[in-house]
Short mmCIF file of C-alpha atoms and ligand atoms in Angstrom, two decimals:
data_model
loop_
_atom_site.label_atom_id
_atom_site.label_comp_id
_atom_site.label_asym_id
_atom_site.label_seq_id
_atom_site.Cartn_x
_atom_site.Cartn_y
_atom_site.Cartn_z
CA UNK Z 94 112.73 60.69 104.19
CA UNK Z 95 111.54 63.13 106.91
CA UNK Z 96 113.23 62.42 110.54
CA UNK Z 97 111.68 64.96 111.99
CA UNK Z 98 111.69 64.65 115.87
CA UNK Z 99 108.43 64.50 117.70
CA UNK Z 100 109.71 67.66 119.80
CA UNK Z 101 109.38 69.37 115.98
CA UNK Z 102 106.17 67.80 115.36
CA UNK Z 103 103.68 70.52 113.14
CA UNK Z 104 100.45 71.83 114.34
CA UNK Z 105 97.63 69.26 115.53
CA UNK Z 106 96.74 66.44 113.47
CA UNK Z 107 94.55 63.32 113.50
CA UNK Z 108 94.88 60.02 115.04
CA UNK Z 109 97.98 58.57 113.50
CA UNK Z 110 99.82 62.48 113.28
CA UNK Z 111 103.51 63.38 114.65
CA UNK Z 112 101.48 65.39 116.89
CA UNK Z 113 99.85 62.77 118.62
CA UNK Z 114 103.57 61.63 119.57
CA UNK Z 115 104.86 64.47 122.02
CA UNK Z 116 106.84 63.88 124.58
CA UNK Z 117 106.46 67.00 126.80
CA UNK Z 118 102.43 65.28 126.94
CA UNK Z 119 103.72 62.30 129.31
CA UNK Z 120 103.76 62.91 132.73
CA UNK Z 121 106.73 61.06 134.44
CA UNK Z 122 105.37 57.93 136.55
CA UNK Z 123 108.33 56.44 137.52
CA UNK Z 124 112.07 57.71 136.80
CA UNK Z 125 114.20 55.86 134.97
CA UNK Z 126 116.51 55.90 138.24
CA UNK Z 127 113.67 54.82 140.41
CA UNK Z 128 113.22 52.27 137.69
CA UNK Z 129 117.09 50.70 138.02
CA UNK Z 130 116.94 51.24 141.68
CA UNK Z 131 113.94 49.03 142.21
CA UNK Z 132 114.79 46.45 139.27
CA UNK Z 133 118.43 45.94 141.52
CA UNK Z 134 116.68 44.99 144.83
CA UNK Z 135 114.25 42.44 142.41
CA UNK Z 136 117.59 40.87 141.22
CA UNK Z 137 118.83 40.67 144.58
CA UNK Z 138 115.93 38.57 145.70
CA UNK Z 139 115.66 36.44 142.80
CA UNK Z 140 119.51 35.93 143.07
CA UNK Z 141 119.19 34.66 145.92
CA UNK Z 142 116.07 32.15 145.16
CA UNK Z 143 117.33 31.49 141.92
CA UNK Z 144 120.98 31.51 141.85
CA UNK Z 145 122.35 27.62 141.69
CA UNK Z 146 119.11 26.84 139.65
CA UNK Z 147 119.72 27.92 136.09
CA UNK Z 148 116.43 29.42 135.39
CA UNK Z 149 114.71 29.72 132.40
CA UNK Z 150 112.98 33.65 132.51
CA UNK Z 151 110.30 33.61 129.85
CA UNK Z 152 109.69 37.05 128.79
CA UNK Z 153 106.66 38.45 127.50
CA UNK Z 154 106.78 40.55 124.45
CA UNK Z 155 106.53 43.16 123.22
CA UNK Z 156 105.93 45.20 126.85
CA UNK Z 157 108.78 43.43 128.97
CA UNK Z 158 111.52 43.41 126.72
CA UNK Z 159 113.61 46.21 128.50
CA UNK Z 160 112.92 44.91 131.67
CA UNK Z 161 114.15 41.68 130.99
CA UNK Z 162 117.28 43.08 129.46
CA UNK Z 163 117.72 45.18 132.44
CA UNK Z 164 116.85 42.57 135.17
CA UNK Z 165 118.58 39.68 133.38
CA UNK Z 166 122.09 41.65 132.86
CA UNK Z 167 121.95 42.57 136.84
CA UNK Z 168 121.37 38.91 137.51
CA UNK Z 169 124.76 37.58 138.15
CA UNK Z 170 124.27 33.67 137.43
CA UNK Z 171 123.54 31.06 134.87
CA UNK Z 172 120.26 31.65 133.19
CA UNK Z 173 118.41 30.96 129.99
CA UNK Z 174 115.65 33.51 128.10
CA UNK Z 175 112.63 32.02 125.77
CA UNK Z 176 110.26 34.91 124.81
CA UNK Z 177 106.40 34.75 124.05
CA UNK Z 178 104.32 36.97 122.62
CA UNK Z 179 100.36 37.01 123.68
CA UNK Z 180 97.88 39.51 122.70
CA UNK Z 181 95.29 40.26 125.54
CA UNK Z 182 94.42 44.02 124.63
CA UNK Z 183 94.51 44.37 120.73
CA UNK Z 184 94.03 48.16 119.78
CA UNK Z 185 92.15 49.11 122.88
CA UNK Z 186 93.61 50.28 125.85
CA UNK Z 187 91.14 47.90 128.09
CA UNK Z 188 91.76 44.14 128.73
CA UNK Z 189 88.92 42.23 127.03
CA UNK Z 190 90.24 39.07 128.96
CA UNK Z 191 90.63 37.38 125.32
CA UNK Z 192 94.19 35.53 125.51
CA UNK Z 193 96.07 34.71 122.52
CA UNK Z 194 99.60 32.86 121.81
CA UNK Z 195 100.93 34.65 118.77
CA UNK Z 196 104.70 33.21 119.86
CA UNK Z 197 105.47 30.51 121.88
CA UNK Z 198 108.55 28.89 123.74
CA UNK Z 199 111.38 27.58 121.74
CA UNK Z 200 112.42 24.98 124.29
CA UNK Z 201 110.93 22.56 126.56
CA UNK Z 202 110.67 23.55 130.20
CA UNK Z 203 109.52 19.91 131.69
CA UNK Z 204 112.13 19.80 134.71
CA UNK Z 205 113.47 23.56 134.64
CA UNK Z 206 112.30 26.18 136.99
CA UNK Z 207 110.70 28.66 134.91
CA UNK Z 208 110.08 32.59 135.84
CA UNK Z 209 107.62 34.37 133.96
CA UNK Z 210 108.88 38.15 133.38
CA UNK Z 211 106.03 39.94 132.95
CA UNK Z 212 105.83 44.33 132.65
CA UNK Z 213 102.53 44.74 133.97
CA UNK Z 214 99.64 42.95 135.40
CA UNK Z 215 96.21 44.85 135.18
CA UNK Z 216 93.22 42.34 135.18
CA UNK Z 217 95.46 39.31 135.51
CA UNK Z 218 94.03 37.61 132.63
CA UNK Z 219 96.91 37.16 130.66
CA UNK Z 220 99.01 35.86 133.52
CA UNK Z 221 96.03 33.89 134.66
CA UNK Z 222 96.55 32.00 131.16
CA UNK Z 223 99.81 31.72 130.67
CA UNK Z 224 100.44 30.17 133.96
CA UNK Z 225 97.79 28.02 133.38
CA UNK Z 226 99.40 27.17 130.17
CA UNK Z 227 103.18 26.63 131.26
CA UNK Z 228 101.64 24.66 134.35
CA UNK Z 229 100.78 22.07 131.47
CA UNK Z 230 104.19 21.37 130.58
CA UNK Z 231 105.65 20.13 134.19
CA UNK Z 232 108.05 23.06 134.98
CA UNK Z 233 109.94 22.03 138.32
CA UNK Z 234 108.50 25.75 139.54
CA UNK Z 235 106.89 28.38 137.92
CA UNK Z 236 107.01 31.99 139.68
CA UNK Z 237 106.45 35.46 138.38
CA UNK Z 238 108.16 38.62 138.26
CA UNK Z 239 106.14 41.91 137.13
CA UNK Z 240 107.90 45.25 136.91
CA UNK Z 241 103.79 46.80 137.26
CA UNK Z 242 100.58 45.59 139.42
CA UNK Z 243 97.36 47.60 139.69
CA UNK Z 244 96.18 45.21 141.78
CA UNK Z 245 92.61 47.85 142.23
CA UNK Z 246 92.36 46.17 138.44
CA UNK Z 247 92.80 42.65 139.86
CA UNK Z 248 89.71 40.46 138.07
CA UNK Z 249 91.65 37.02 137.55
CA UNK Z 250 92.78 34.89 140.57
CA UNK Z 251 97.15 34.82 140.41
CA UNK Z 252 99.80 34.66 142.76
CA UNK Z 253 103.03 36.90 141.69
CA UNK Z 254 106.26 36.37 143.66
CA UNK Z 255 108.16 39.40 142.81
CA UNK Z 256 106.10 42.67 142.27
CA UNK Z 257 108.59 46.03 141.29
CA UNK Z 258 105.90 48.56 141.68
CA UNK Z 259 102.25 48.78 142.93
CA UNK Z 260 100.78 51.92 140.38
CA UNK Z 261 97.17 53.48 140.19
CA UNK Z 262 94.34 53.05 137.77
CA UNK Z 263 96.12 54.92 134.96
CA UNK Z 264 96.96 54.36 131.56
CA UNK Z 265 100.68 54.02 131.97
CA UNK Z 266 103.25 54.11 129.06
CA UNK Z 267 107.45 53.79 128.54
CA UNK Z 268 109.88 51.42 129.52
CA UNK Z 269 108.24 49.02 127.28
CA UNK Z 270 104.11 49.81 127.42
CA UNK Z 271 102.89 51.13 124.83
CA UNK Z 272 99.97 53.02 123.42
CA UNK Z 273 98.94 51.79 120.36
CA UNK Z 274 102.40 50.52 119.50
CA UNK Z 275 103.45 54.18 120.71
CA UNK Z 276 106.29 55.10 123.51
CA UNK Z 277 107.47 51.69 124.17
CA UNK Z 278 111.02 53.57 124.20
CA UNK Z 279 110.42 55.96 126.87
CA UNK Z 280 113.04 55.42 129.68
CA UNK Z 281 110.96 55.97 132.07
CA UNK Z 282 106.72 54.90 132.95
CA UNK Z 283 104.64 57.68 132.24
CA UNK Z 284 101.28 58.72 132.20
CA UNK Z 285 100.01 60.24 129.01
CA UNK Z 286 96.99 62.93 129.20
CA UNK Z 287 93.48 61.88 127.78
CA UNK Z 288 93.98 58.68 127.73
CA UNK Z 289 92.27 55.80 130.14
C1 LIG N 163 99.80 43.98 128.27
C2 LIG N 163 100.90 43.69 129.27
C3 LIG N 163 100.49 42.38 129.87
C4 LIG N 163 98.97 42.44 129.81
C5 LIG N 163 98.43 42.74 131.18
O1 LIG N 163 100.12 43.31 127.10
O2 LIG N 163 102.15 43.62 128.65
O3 LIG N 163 100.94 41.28 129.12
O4 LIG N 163 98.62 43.47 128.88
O5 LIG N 163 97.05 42.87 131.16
P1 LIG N 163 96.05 41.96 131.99
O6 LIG N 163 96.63 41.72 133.34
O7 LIG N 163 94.79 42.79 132.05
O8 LIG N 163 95.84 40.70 131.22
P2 LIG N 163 99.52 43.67 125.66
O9 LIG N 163 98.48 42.66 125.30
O10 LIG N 163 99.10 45.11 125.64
O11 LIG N 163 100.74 43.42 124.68
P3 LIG N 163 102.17 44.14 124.55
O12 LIG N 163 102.98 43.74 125.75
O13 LIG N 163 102.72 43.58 123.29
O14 LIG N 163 101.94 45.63 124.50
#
């Protein structure tokens, strides 16, 4: 088995090549310690909304899965996590505003007061859905946290409570995003070049 690191990736290759998978190509976005900084003050405010309710934060996979670890282990209070997964972009790096549930809740959330923890919202079409969705099932509230808004992007009418950062029309990647299932474990949100 080759484990090769990408920083000793060979010369130029096609598509699916180690060379397509450089690091030194992302352009740093948002530090990881801007990243931590800003996900403490969202935890202070949803502390203090959410604190003596026992929430249930459904994350959505794959993108928000290290901002839900991050957020949930600065939240100091009884909580529960249900993840689903829905598929709004497929291989392209455009929304097509086609929603799918490929995982849903494991638990019923008639009663509970439910915040959606979401890594990005670009055209609002998935969040549109989901919330439409959820709203189905008689949560006692049901808010939203995103890490990301381009709200230039904004096509689908939604109301998010808790917005980390506001970001420009780029393709952004790390902490979670990916590009075709690549750099979902960059610390930090980056921008990669040629692509968007
Ligand atoms: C991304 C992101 C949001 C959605 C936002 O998910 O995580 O869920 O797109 O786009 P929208 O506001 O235009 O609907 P994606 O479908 O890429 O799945 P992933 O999180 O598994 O990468």
């Amino acid at each position: 088995m080759n484990l090769t690191g990408p920083e000793n990736a060979g010369s130029p290759g096609g598509p699916t090549s180690p060379e397509r998978w450089k690091w030194a190509e992302v352009k740093v976005l948002i530090s990881t310690e801007d990243l931590q900084a800003r996900i403490g003050e969202l935890a202070v405010a949803i502390t203090a909304d959410y604190r003596s309710l026992r929430p249930v934060l459904v994350c959505v996979l794959k993108g928000a899965v290290f901002f839900l670890a991050d957020l949930a282990r600065k939240l100091p209070f009884d909580l529960e996590m249900e993840f689903m997964a829905v598929s709004s972009y497929g291989q392209s790096s455009e929304s097509s505003g086609v929603v799918r549930i490929l995982k849903d809740l494991d638990t019923d959330i008639e009663g509970r007061h439910v915040l959606i923890v979401e890594d990005i919202i670009d055209s609002g079409f998935t969040l549109q859905y989901l919330t439409r969705s959820l709203r189905t099932r008689n949560p006692a509230s049901l808010e939203v946290v995103t890490l990301l808004s381009k709200t230039a992007r904004r096509e689908a009418d939604l109301v998010c409570r808790y917005t980390g950062f506001e970001i420009p029309d780029k393709f952004v990647v790390g902490y979670g995003l990916d590009y075709q299932e690549r750099y979902r474990n960059l610390p930090y949100i980056g921008v990669v070049e040629g692509i968007g």
